[in-house]
């Protein structure tokens, strides 16, 4: 006889063909057998599973997740059972640690850290410790029609059973927008939970999870009703998810504008769940909303000292590190402590260098404070920007933050000259336009045209921008070819026709160009041309094809003009006497934030 199997992977799937290969690939070498219970797939899920050596079991779906799980568990031969879903993946660098856990004799199960990626994947993740690896014993079976659990079964069979919290990671992609929409998970979960609650109306865990689905659907009032009822049914000190239940109640009250109630609840929750940094951050949000800025800053400083929550708590990625540091920077900025705000944003980047929102805040803050010329040197001494891609990203952000002087300086230095020439010349033209140097911007684009620079998209962009600047400069010797300049030329002659929005321009391409023209007209002193841009923009927004992005770009364009006027006012005698108030007003204007 061969060696007994150590770990069996048990899964249930239905139409998981888009993600199943990633999941099964992630466990190769970590598990000894894979059992996949297919509950009615119409795609190639079963074929994919078989390609990875899985035993595939066809099981009719009965509206009961525990029953489906147990159909696979009954067939497992391993000493331990790992369970995953098709939209999950095991952290591939931790196979050895997983197998080492399965040699332990002192535990009945292990909690792994499930990282739930949300939104479009760029908003970070929530982190939830969940029991995912347990001993294969015939008395251990899943319970619950939905959000099925194994821990209760283990404790019923062995009341003294011990579990261990690990740092091993499971990546869960099922809460990303594309997966939720494709599988209509929220509606499915709500239907199952409501059916389960018909039979067991006082089942606290079902009630809690139904609240989660309402919260995820943007319905905080209904969510709060279920959370409050679940809270009355659980022991807050003994129930594993009670800390999360309390946090979600607070979140609902915040969403409903019940800030004082939320604040009072955070105080009690902090006493119940020490070390749960999420609650400190929620408390700071309450204090901010209630106008207690100084207290909010103090609370966030405490949260930074406390750091990442203890592993027993469900948390959100970045709380205690970059997310908290960024929020602290915002509050310090609102409170007028600009140097401290810069340090907080820098700290956020230190925790996660790929973040862009802190850069937007820092660049804008330095520009408004009259310190834009310091940015190039500050970047070189504060950050490691080794690749041309990193510098190109920084230049693009600088231009979005209206830091044309800093962008131009970087483009003239060694790192700027290494950037792709098409990008560099376009960026130089935009930087000059922001500085009110229309002739210099046009010269740069003419240079680009003479060199026949770049890929087709870059060349087309250069041609379009060159034509926009030619119109702005009153140069009408050649006919127009770009639809924006054609519409602008017609508008200046009394036409009321909007820009026709079709094809790629529906994704937002027209709006940044109009924004550049509007801001450029005012920076170059071409106010009459700016009015033509505004009138055309208004008519285009009134067309049926217009998108919300058009209104958003208009707000940011008008904000940039207002900022320019306030900057000019700051240099006057009046402005020098009221510099602090004007600086605060400029920082409160709508702006690009990288979100």
Coordinates of C-alpha atoms in Angstrom, one line a residue:
X1 CA 0.0 0.0 0.0
X2 CA 1.2 3.5 -0.7
X3 CA 1.5 6.4 1.7
X4 CA -1.9 7.7 2.9
X5 CA -3.0 11.0 1.2
X6 CA -2.3 14.1 3.3
X7 CA -4.6 16.8 1.9
X8 CA -7.8 16.5 -0.2
X9 CA -9.1 19.6 -1.9
X10 CA -12.9 19.6 -2.0
X11 CA -14.8 22.1 -4.2
X12 CA -18.3 22.7 -5.5
X13 CA -18.6 24.5 -8.8
X14 CA -21.2 25.7 -11.2
X15 CA -20.2 27.5 -14.4
X16 CA -16.8 28.4 -13.1
X17 CA -15.0 27.9 -16.4
X18 CA -13.6 31.5 -16.4
X19 CA -11.7 31.1 -13.1
X20 CA -11.4 27.4 -12.3
X21 CA -8.1 26.8 -14.1
X22 CA -6.5 29.6 -12.0
X23 CA -7.8 27.9 -8.8
X24 CA -6.7 24.4 -9.7
X25 CA -3.3 25.6 -10.9
X26 CA -2.8 27.4 -7.6
X27 CA -2.9 24.1 -5.6
X28 CA -0.7 21.9 -7.8
X29 CA 1.8 20.4 -5.5
X30 CA -0.1 21.5 -2.4
X31 CA -2.8 18.8 -2.3
X32 CA -2.8 15.1 -3.0
X33 CA -6.3 14.8 -4.6
X34 CA -9.0 17.1 -5.9
X35 CA -12.7 16.3 -5.7
X36 CA -15.0 18.6 -7.6
X37 CA -18.8 18.5 -7.1
X38 CA -20.4 20.0 -10.2
X39 CA -24.0 21.2 -9.4
X40 CA -25.1 21.7 -13.0
X41 CA -22.5 23.6 -15.0
X42 CA -23.4 24.3 -18.6
X43 CA -19.9 25.5 -19.5
X44 CA -16.6 23.6 -19.6
X45 CA -16.0 23.5 -15.8
X46 CA -16.0 19.7 -15.6
X47 CA -13.6 19.3 -18.5
X48 CA -11.2 21.8 -16.9
X49 CA -11.3 20.0 -13.6
X50 CA -10.6 16.7 -15.3
X51 CA -7.6 18.2 -17.1
X52 CA -6.1 18.9 -13.6
X53 CA -6.7 15.4 -12.5
X54 CA -9.8 16.0 -10.4
X55 CA -12.5 13.5 -9.6
X56 CA -15.7 15.1 -10.9
X57 CA -19.0 14.3 -9.2
X58 CA -22.3 15.4 -10.8
X59 CA -24.7 16.4 -8.1
X60 CA -28.2 17.9 -8.6
X61 CA -28.5 21.3 -7.0
X62 CA -30.9 21.3 -4.1
X63 CA -30.5 24.9 -3.0
X64 CA -28.3 23.7 -0.1
X65 CA -24.6 24.5 -0.1
X66 CA -23.8 22.3 2.9
X67 CA -25.3 19.3 1.2
X68 CA -23.2 19.9 -1.9
X69 CA -20.0 20.4 0.1
X70 CA -20.7 17.2 2.0
X71 CA -21.1 15.2 -1.2
X72 CA -17.5 15.9 -1.9
X73 CA -16.2 15.5 1.7
X74 CA -17.7 12.0 1.8
X75 CA -15.4 10.9 -1.0
X76 CA -12.2 12.5 0.3
X77 CA -9.3 10.1 1.1
X78 CA -6.9 12.7 2.6
X79 CA -6.2 13.0 6.3
X80 CA -7.0 16.7 6.0
X81 CA -9.6 18.6 3.8
X82 CA -9.0 21.9 2.2
X83 CA -12.0 23.6 0.7
X84 CA -11.9 26.4 -1.9
X85 CA -14.4 27.9 -4.4
X86 CA -13.8 28.2 -8.1
X87 CA -13.2 32.0 -7.9
X88 CA -10.4 31.6 -5.3
X89 CA -6.7 30.7 -5.5
X90 CA -4.3 29.5 -2.9
X91 CA -1.2 31.6 -2.4
X92 CA 1.3 29.7 -4.5
X93 CA 4.3 30.5 -2.4
X94 CA 2.9 28.9 0.7
X95 CA 2.5 25.3 -0.4
X96 CA 5.2 24.0 2.0
X97 CA 3.7 25.8 4.9
X98 CA 0.2 24.3 4.2
X99 CA 1.6 20.8 4.1
X100 CA 3.5 21.4 7.3
X101 CA 0.3 22.4 9.0
X102 CA -1.2 19.1 8.0
X103 CA 1.4 17.2 10.0
X104 CA 0.3 18.8 13.3
X105 CA -1.4 16.6 15.8
X106 CA -2.6 19.3 18.2
X107 CA -5.3 21.0 16.1
X108 CA -8.6 20.0 14.5
X109 CA -8.6 22.9 12.0
X110 CA -6.8 25.9 10.7
X111 CA -8.0 29.4 9.8
X112 CA -6.5 30.8 6.6
X113 CA -6.6 34.5 5.7
X114 CA -9.1 35.0 2.9
X115 CA -8.3 38.2 0.9
X116 CA -11.5 39.4 -0.8
X117 CA -10.7 41.7 -3.7
X118 CA -13.5 44.2 -4.3
X119 CA -14.7 46.6 -6.9
X120 CA -12.6 46.5 -10.0
X121 CA -9.6 45.0 -8.1
X122 CA -7.8 48.3 -7.6
X123 CA -9.6 49.2 -4.4
X124 CA -7.7 46.8 -2.2
X125 CA -9.2 43.9 -0.3
X126 CA -10.9 42.9 2.9
X127 CA -9.1 40.2 4.9
X128 CA -11.2 37.6 6.7
X129 CA -9.8 34.6 8.8
X130 CA -11.9 31.6 7.8
X131 CA -11.6 27.9 8.8
X132 CA -10.6 26.3 5.6
X133 CA -8.4 23.3 6.5
X134 CA -9.8 20.6 8.9
X135 CA -9.3 17.0 9.8
X136 CA -11.2 14.5 7.7
X137 CA -13.4 12.7 10.2
X138 CA -16.7 11.1 9.4
X139 CA -18.5 13.1 12.0
X140 CA -17.3 16.5 10.6
X141 CA -19.9 17.7 8.1
X142 CA -20.9 21.1 6.8
X143 CA -24.0 22.8 8.2
X144 CA -26.1 25.6 6.7
X145 CA -28.0 26.0 3.4
X146 CA -25.9 29.1 2.6
X147 CA -22.6 30.4 4.1
X148 CA -22.1 26.9 5.2
X149 CA -19.9 26.3 8.2
X150 CA -17.8 23.4 9.5
X151 CA -16.7 24.7 12.9
X152 CA -20.0 24.0 14.6
X153 CA -19.9 20.4 13.6
X154 CA -16.4 20.0 14.8
X155 CA -17.2 21.5 18.2
X156 CA -20.4 19.5 18.6
X157 CA -18.4 16.3 18.1
X158 CA -15.3 17.4 20.1
X159 CA -16.2 20.3 22.4
X160 CA -12.6 20.7 23.4
X161 CA -11.3 20.9 19.8
X162 CA -8.5 23.4 19.2
X163 CA -8.1 25.6 16.1
X164 CA -5.1 27.6 15.0
X165 CA -5.0 31.0 13.2
X166 CA -2.4 31.0 10.4
X167 CA -1.0 33.6 8.0
X168 CA -1.6 31.5 4.9
X169 CA -3.5 33.3 2.2
X170 CA -6.4 32.5 -0.1
X171 CA -7.1 35.0 -2.8
X172 CA -10.9 35.5 -3.4
X173 CA -11.9 37.3 -6.6
X174 CA -15.6 36.7 -6.5
X175 CA -16.5 40.1 -5.0
X176 CA -15.0 41.9 -7.9
X177 CA -17.7 43.7 -9.9
X178 CA -17.3 41.6 -13.0
X179 CA -17.9 38.3 -11.2
X180 CA -20.8 39.7 -9.1
X181 CA -22.6 41.0 -12.2
X182 CA -21.9 37.9 -14.3
X183 CA -23.3 35.4 -11.7
X184 CA -25.9 37.7 -10.0
X185 CA -24.5 36.5 -6.7
X186 CA -26.2 39.1 -4.5
X187 CA -29.7 38.2 -5.8
X188 CA -28.9 34.4 -5.5
X189 CA -27.6 34.8 -1.9
X190 CA -30.5 36.9 -0.8
X191 CA -33.1 34.4 -2.1
X192 CA -31.4 31.5 -0.4
X193 CA -31.0 33.5 2.9
X194 CA -34.6 34.7 2.9
X195 CA -35.8 31.1 2.3
X196 CA -33.6 29.8 5.1
X197 CA -34.9 32.5 7.5
X198 CA -38.5 31.5 6.7
X199 CA -37.6 28.2 8.4
X200 CA -35.4 29.7 11.1
X201 CA -36.2 33.3 11.7
X202 CA -33.9 33.6 14.7
X203 CA -30.8 32.1 13.0
X204 CA -28.4 34.9 13.8
X205 CA -25.8 33.9 11.2
X206 CA -28.3 33.9 8.4
X207 CA -29.7 37.2 9.6
X208 CA -26.2 38.7 9.7
X209 CA -25.4 37.5 6.2
X210 CA -28.6 38.8 4.8
X211 CA -27.6 42.2 6.2
X212 CA -24.3 41.9 4.4
X213 CA -26.1 41.3 1.1
X214 CA -28.3 44.4 1.6
X215 CA -25.3 46.5 2.5
X216 CA -23.5 45.2 -0.6
X217 CA -26.6 46.2 -2.7
X218 CA -26.4 49.8 -1.4
X219 CA -29.4 49.4 0.9
X220 CA -28.1 50.3 4.4
X221 CA -31.5 50.8 6.0
X222 CA -32.6 47.3 5.4
X223 CA -29.1 46.0 6.2
X224 CA -29.2 47.7 9.6
X225 CA -32.5 46.1 10.5
X226 CA -31.0 42.6 10.0
X227 CA -27.7 43.5 11.7
X228 CA -29.6 44.9 14.7
X229 CA -31.7 41.8 15.0
X230 CA -28.7 39.5 14.7
X231 CA -26.9 41.5 17.4
X232 CA -29.8 40.8 19.8
X233 CA -29.3 37.0 19.1
X234 CA -25.6 36.7 19.7
X235 CA -23.1 36.8 22.6
X236 CA -20.8 39.8 21.6
X237 CA -17.9 38.3 23.4
X238 CA -18.2 34.6 22.2
X239 CA -19.5 34.8 18.7
X240 CA -16.7 34.7 16.1
X241 CA -18.3 37.3 13.8
X242 CA -19.7 39.6 16.5
X243 CA -16.9 42.2 15.9
X244 CA -17.8 42.4 12.2
X245 CA -21.5 42.6 13.0
X246 CA -20.8 45.6 15.2
X247 CA -18.6 47.2 12.5
X248 CA -21.2 46.8 9.9
X249 CA -23.9 48.3 12.1
X250 CA -21.6 51.3 12.5
X251 CA -21.1 51.5 8.7
X252 CA -24.8 51.4 8.1
X253 CA -25.4 54.3 10.5
X254 CA -22.6 56.3 8.9
X255 CA -24.2 55.7 5.4
X256 CA -27.5 56.9 6.8
X257 CA -26.0 60.0 8.3
X258 CA -26.6 58.9 11.8
X259 CA -23.1 60.0 12.9
X260 CA -23.7 60.6 16.6
X261 CA -25.2 57.1 17.0
X262 CA -22.4 55.6 15.0
X263 CA -19.9 57.4 17.2
X264 CA -21.4 56.2 20.4
X265 CA -21.4 52.6 19.1
X266 CA -17.8 52.8 18.1
X267 CA -16.8 53.7 21.7
X268 CA -18.5 50.6 23.0
X269 CA -17.2 48.4 20.3
X270 CA -13.6 49.5 20.9
X271 CA -13.9 48.4 24.5
X272 CA -15.3 45.0 23.5
X273 CA -12.8 44.4 20.7
X274 CA -9.4 45.8 21.7
X275 CA -6.8 45.8 19.0
X276 CA -9.4 46.1 16.2
X277 CA -8.0 49.1 14.3
X278 CA -10.9 49.2 11.9
X279 CA -13.0 50.6 14.8
X280 CA -10.6 53.4 15.5
X281 CA -10.7 54.4 11.8
X282 CA -14.5 54.3 11.9
X283 CA -14.5 56.4 15.0
X284 CA -12.3 59.0 13.2
X285 CA -14.7 59.1 10.3
X286 CA -17.5 59.9 12.8
X287 CA -15.5 62.6 14.5
X288 CA -14.7 64.1 11.1
X289 CA -18.4 64.2 10.1
X290 CA -19.3 65.7 13.5
X291 CA -16.8 68.5 13.0
X292 CA -14.3 67.3 15.6
X293 CA -11.2 67.5 13.4
X294 CA -8.7 67.6 16.2
X295 CA -10.1 64.5 17.9
X296 CA -10.3 62.7 14.5
X297 CA -6.6 63.4 13.9
X298 CA -5.7 62.1 17.4
X299 CA -7.8 58.9 16.8
X300 CA -6.0 58.2 13.5
X301 CA -2.6 58.8 15.1
X302 CA -3.6 56.1 17.6
X303 CA -4.7 53.8 14.8
X304 CA -1.3 54.2 13.1
X305 CA 0.4 53.3 16.4
X306 CA -1.9 50.3 16.8
X307 CA -1.2 49.2 13.2
X308 CA -2.7 46.2 11.4
X309 CA -5.5 44.6 13.5
X310 CA -4.9 41.3 15.3
X311 CA -5.3 38.3 12.9
X312 CA -8.5 37.2 14.7
X313 CA -10.4 40.2 13.2
X314 CA -11.9 40.7 9.7
X315 CA -10.3 43.8 8.4
X316 CA -9.8 45.9 5.3
X317 CA -6.5 46.0 3.6
X318 CA -4.6 49.2 4.5
X319 CA -6.2 49.9 7.8
X320 CA -3.5 50.6 10.3
X321 CA -1.1 51.3 7.3
X322 CA -1.6 53.1 4.0
X323 CA -5.3 53.6 4.2
X324 CA -5.1 55.1 7.6
X325 CA -2.1 57.2 6.7
X326 CA -3.9 58.6 3.7
X327 CA -7.0 59.5 5.7
X328 CA -4.8 61.2 8.3
X329 CA -3.2 63.2 5.5
X330 CA -6.6 64.4 4.3
X331 CA -7.6 65.5 7.8
X332 CA -4.3 67.2 8.5
X333 CA -4.7 69.0 5.2
X334 CA -8.3 70.1 6.1
X335 CA -7.0 71.3 9.4
X336 CA -4.3 73.4 7.8
X337 CA -1.3 71.3 8.9
X338 CA 0.2 71.0 5.4
X339 CA 3.7 69.8 6.3
X340 CA 2.3 67.1 8.5
X341 CA -0.1 66.2 5.7
X342 CA 2.7 65.8 3.3
X343 CA 4.5 63.4 5.7
X344 CA 1.3 61.4 6.1
X345 CA 0.9 61.0 2.4
X346 CA 4.5 60.0 2.0
X347 CA 4.0 57.4 4.8
X348 CA 1.1 56.0 2.9
X349 CA 3.3 55.6 -0.2
X350 CA 5.9 54.0 2.0
X351 CA 3.4 51.3 2.9
X352 CA 2.2 50.8 -0.7
X353 CA 4.3 52.4 -3.4
X354 CA 1.8 51.7 -6.2
X355 CA -0.8 54.0 -4.7
X356 CA -1.5 57.1 -6.8
X357 CA -4.0 59.1 -4.7
X358 CA -1.3 60.3 -2.2
X359 CA 0.8 61.6 -5.1
X360 CA -2.2 63.6 -6.4
X361 CA -2.7 65.1 -3.0
X362 CA 1.0 65.9 -2.5
X363 CA 1.5 67.5 -5.9
X364 CA -1.6 69.6 -5.5
X365 CA -0.6 70.7 -2.0
X366 CA 2.9 71.7 -3.1
X367 CA 1.6 73.7 -6.0
X368 CA -1.0 75.5 -4.0
X369 CA 1.6 76.3 -1.3
X370 CA 3.8 77.9 -4.0
X371 CA 6.4 75.1 -3.8
X372 CA 5.9 73.5 -7.2
X373 CA 9.5 74.1 -8.3
X374 CA 10.6 71.8 -5.4
X375 CA 8.7 68.8 -6.8
X376 CA 11.4 67.4 -9.2
X377 CA 14.2 67.3 -6.6
X378 CA 11.7 66.1 -3.9
X379 CA 10.8 63.2 -6.1
X380 CA 14.4 62.2 -6.7
X381 CA 15.3 62.3 -3.0
X382 CA 12.1 60.8 -1.6
X383 CA 11.3 57.9 -4.0
X384 CA 13.0 55.3 -6.1
X385 CA 11.7 55.9 -9.6
X386 CA 14.0 53.7 -11.7
X387 CA 12.0 52.9 -14.8
X388 CA 10.8 55.2 -17.7
X389 CA 7.3 53.8 -17.0
X390 CA 7.4 55.1 -13.4
X391 CA 8.5 58.6 -14.6
X392 CA 5.9 58.7 -17.3
X393 CA 3.2 57.9 -14.7
X394 CA 4.5 60.7 -12.5
X395 CA 4.6 63.2 -15.3
X396 CA 1.0 62.3 -16.3
X397 CA -0.1 62.8 -12.7
X398 CA 1.7 66.1 -12.5
X399 CA -0.1 67.3 -15.6
X400 CA -3.5 66.2 -14.1
X401 CA -2.6 68.2 -11.0
X402 CA -1.8 71.3 -13.1
X403 CA 1.8 71.1 -12.2
X404 CA 3.0 72.1 -15.6
X405 CA 6.2 73.8 -14.4
X406 CA 7.3 70.7 -12.5
X407 CA 6.4 68.4 -15.4
X408 CA 8.4 70.5 -17.8
X409 CA 11.4 70.5 -15.5
X410 CA 11.4 66.7 -15.3
X411 CA 10.9 66.3 -19.1
X412 CA 14.1 68.4 -19.6
X413 CA 16.2 66.2 -17.2
X414 CA 17.9 62.9 -17.9
X415 CA 15.0 60.8 -16.8
X416 CA 12.5 62.8 -18.9
X417 CA 14.6 62.5 -22.0
X418 CA 14.5 58.7 -21.7
X419 CA 10.7 58.7 -22.0
X420 CA 9.1 57.6 -25.4
X421 CA 9.4 60.6 -27.6
X422 CA 5.8 60.7 -28.6
X423 CA 4.7 60.8 -25.0
X424 CA 7.4 63.3 -24.1
X425 CA 6.5 65.8 -26.8
X426 CA 2.8 65.7 -26.1
X427 CA 3.5 66.1 -22.4
X428 CA 5.8 69.0 -23.1
X429 CA 3.1 70.7 -25.1
X430 CA 0.5 70.3 -22.4
X431 CA 3.0 71.5 -19.7
X432 CA 3.6 74.7 -21.8
X433 CA -0.1 75.2 -22.3
X434 CA -0.7 75.0 -18.6
X435 CA 1.9 77.7 -18.1
X436 CA 0.2 79.9 -20.6
X437 CA 2.9 79.6 -23.2
X438 CA 0.9 78.8 -26.3
X439 CA 3.7 79.5 -28.8
X440 CA 6.0 77.1 -27.0
X441 CA 3.3 74.4 -27.0
X442 CA 2.7 74.8 -30.7
X443 CA 6.4 74.7 -31.5
X444 CA 6.7 71.4 -29.6
X445 CA 3.9 69.8 -31.5
X446 CA 5.3 71.0 -34.9
X447 CA 8.6 69.4 -33.9
X448 CA 6.7 66.2 -33.2
X449 CA 5.1 66.3 -36.6
X450 CA 8.4 66.9 -38.4
X451 CA 9.9 63.8 -36.9
X452 CA 6.9 61.7 -37.8
X453 CA 7.0 60.5 -34.2
X454 CA 5.5 57.5 -32.6
X455 CA 2.7 55.1 -33.0
X456 CA -0.5 55.8 -34.8
X457 CA -2.4 56.8 -31.6
X458 CA 0.3 59.2 -30.6
X459 CA 0.5 60.7 -34.0
X460 CA -3.3 61.2 -34.1
X461 CA -3.3 62.8 -30.7
X462 CA -0.5 65.2 -31.7
X463 CA -2.4 66.2 -34.8
X464 CA -5.6 66.8 -32.9
X465 CA -4.0 68.8 -30.1
X466 CA -2.0 70.8 -32.7
X467 CA -5.2 71.7 -34.4
X468 CA -6.9 72.7 -31.1
X469 CA -4.0 75.0 -30.3
X470 CA -4.0 76.5 -33.8
X471 CA -7.7 77.3 -33.3
X472 CA -6.9 78.8 -29.9
X473 CA -4.2 80.9 -31.4
X474 CA -6.6 82.2 -34.1
X475 CA -4.6 80.6 -36.9
X476 CA -7.2 79.8 -39.5
X477 CA -5.1 79.5 -42.7
X478 CA -5.6 75.8 -43.1
X479 CA -9.0 73.9 -43.1
X480 CA -10.0 72.0 -39.9
X481 CA -10.1 68.2 -39.8
X482 CA -10.7 67.4 -36.1
X483 CA -14.4 67.3 -35.1
X484 CA -13.9 69.4 -32.0
X485 CA -12.2 72.3 -33.9
X486 CA -14.8 72.0 -36.6
X487 CA -17.5 72.4 -34.0
X488 CA -15.6 75.2 -32.3
X489 CA -15.1 77.1 -35.5
X490 CA -18.8 76.7 -36.3
X491 CA -19.7 77.8 -32.8
X492 CA -17.7 81.0 -33.1
X493 CA -19.7 81.8 -36.3
X494 CA -23.0 81.4 -34.5
X495 CA -23.7 77.7 -35.0
X496 CA -25.6 75.9 -32.2
X497 CA -24.6 72.3 -33.2
X498 CA -23.0 70.1 -30.5
X499 CA -20.2 67.7 -31.0
X500 CA -21.5 64.4 -32.3
X501 CA -20.6 61.8 -29.8
X502 CA -20.1 58.4 -31.4
X503 CA -17.8 55.4 -31.2
X504 CA -14.7 55.7 -29.0
X505 CA -15.6 59.2 -27.9
X506 CA -18.5 57.7 -25.8
X507 CA -15.8 56.3 -23.5
X508 CA -14.7 59.8 -22.6
X509 CA -12.1 60.8 -25.2
X510 CA -13.9 64.1 -26.1
X511 CA -14.1 65.4 -22.5
X512 CA -10.4 65.5 -21.6
X513 CA -9.8 67.4 -24.9
X514 CA -12.5 69.9 -24.1
X515 CA -11.1 70.3 -20.6
X516 CA -7.6 70.9 -22.0
X517 CA -8.9 73.5 -24.3
X518 CA -11.0 75.3 -21.7
X519 CA -8.1 75.4 -19.2
X520 CA -5.6 76.3 -21.9
X521 CA -7.7 79.2 -23.1
X522 CA -7.8 80.8 -19.7
X523 CA -4.2 80.1 -18.9
X524 CA -3.2 81.8 -22.2
X525 CA -5.5 84.8 -21.7
X526 CA -7.9 83.6 -24.5
X527 CA -11.1 84.2 -22.6
X528 CA -13.4 84.7 -25.6
X529 CA -12.2 81.3 -27.0
X530 CA -12.8 79.8 -23.5
X531 CA -16.4 81.0 -23.7
X532 CA -16.9 79.3 -27.1
X533 CA -15.5 76.1 -25.5
X534 CA -18.0 76.4 -22.6
X535 CA -21.0 77.0 -24.9
X536 CA -20.1 74.1 -27.1
X537 CA -19.6 71.9 -24.0
X538 CA -23.0 72.9 -22.7
X539 CA -24.7 72.0 -25.9
X540 CA -22.9 68.7 -26.1
X541 CA -23.8 67.8 -22.6
X542 CA -27.5 68.4 -23.5
X543 CA -27.3 65.8 -26.3
X544 CA -28.8 62.3 -25.5
X545 CA -25.4 60.6 -26.0
X546 CA -23.6 62.6 -23.3
X547 CA -22.1 60.7 -20.4
X548 CA -21.6 61.7 -16.7
X549 CA -17.9 61.9 -17.5
X550 CA -18.6 65.0 -19.5
X551 CA -20.1 66.8 -16.5
X552 CA -17.3 65.6 -14.3
X553 CA -14.7 66.9 -16.7
X554 CA -16.5 70.3 -16.9
X555 CA -16.5 70.6 -13.1
X556 CA -12.8 70.0 -13.0
X557 CA -12.1 72.4 -15.8
X558 CA -14.1 75.2 -14.1
X559 CA -12.4 74.3 -10.8
X560 CA -9.0 74.8 -12.5
X561 CA -10.0 78.2 -13.8
X562 CA -11.2 79.2 -10.3
X563 CA -8.0 78.0 -8.8
X564 CA -6.0 80.2 -11.3
X565 CA -8.0 83.2 -10.3
X566 CA -7.5 82.5 -6.6
X567 CA -3.8 82.1 -7.3
X568 CA -3.6 85.5 -8.9
X569 CA -5.5 87.0 -6.0
X570 CA -3.0 85.5 -3.6
X571 CA -0.2 87.5 -5.1
X572 CA -2.1 90.8 -4.5
X573 CA -1.9 92.9 -1.3
X574 CA -5.3 91.6 -0.3
X575 CA -4.2 88.0 -1.0
X576 CA -1.1 88.4 1.1
X577 CA -3.2 89.5 4.1
X578 CA -5.6 86.5 3.6
X579 CA -3.2 83.9 2.3
X580 CA -4.3 81.2 4.7
X581 CA -8.0 81.5 3.8
X582 CA -7.2 81.6 0.1
X583 CA -5.0 78.5 0.4
X584 CA -7.8 76.6 2.2
X585 CA -10.3 77.7 -0.4
X586 CA -8.1 76.5 -3.3
X587 CA -7.6 73.1 -1.6
X588 CA -11.4 72.7 -1.2
X589 CA -12.0 73.0 -4.9
X590 CA -12.9 69.8 -6.8
X591 CA -9.8 68.2 -8.1
X592 CA -8.3 65.0 -9.6
X593 CA -7.5 62.6 -6.8
X594 CA -6.5 59.4 -8.6
X595 CA -9.4 57.4 -7.2

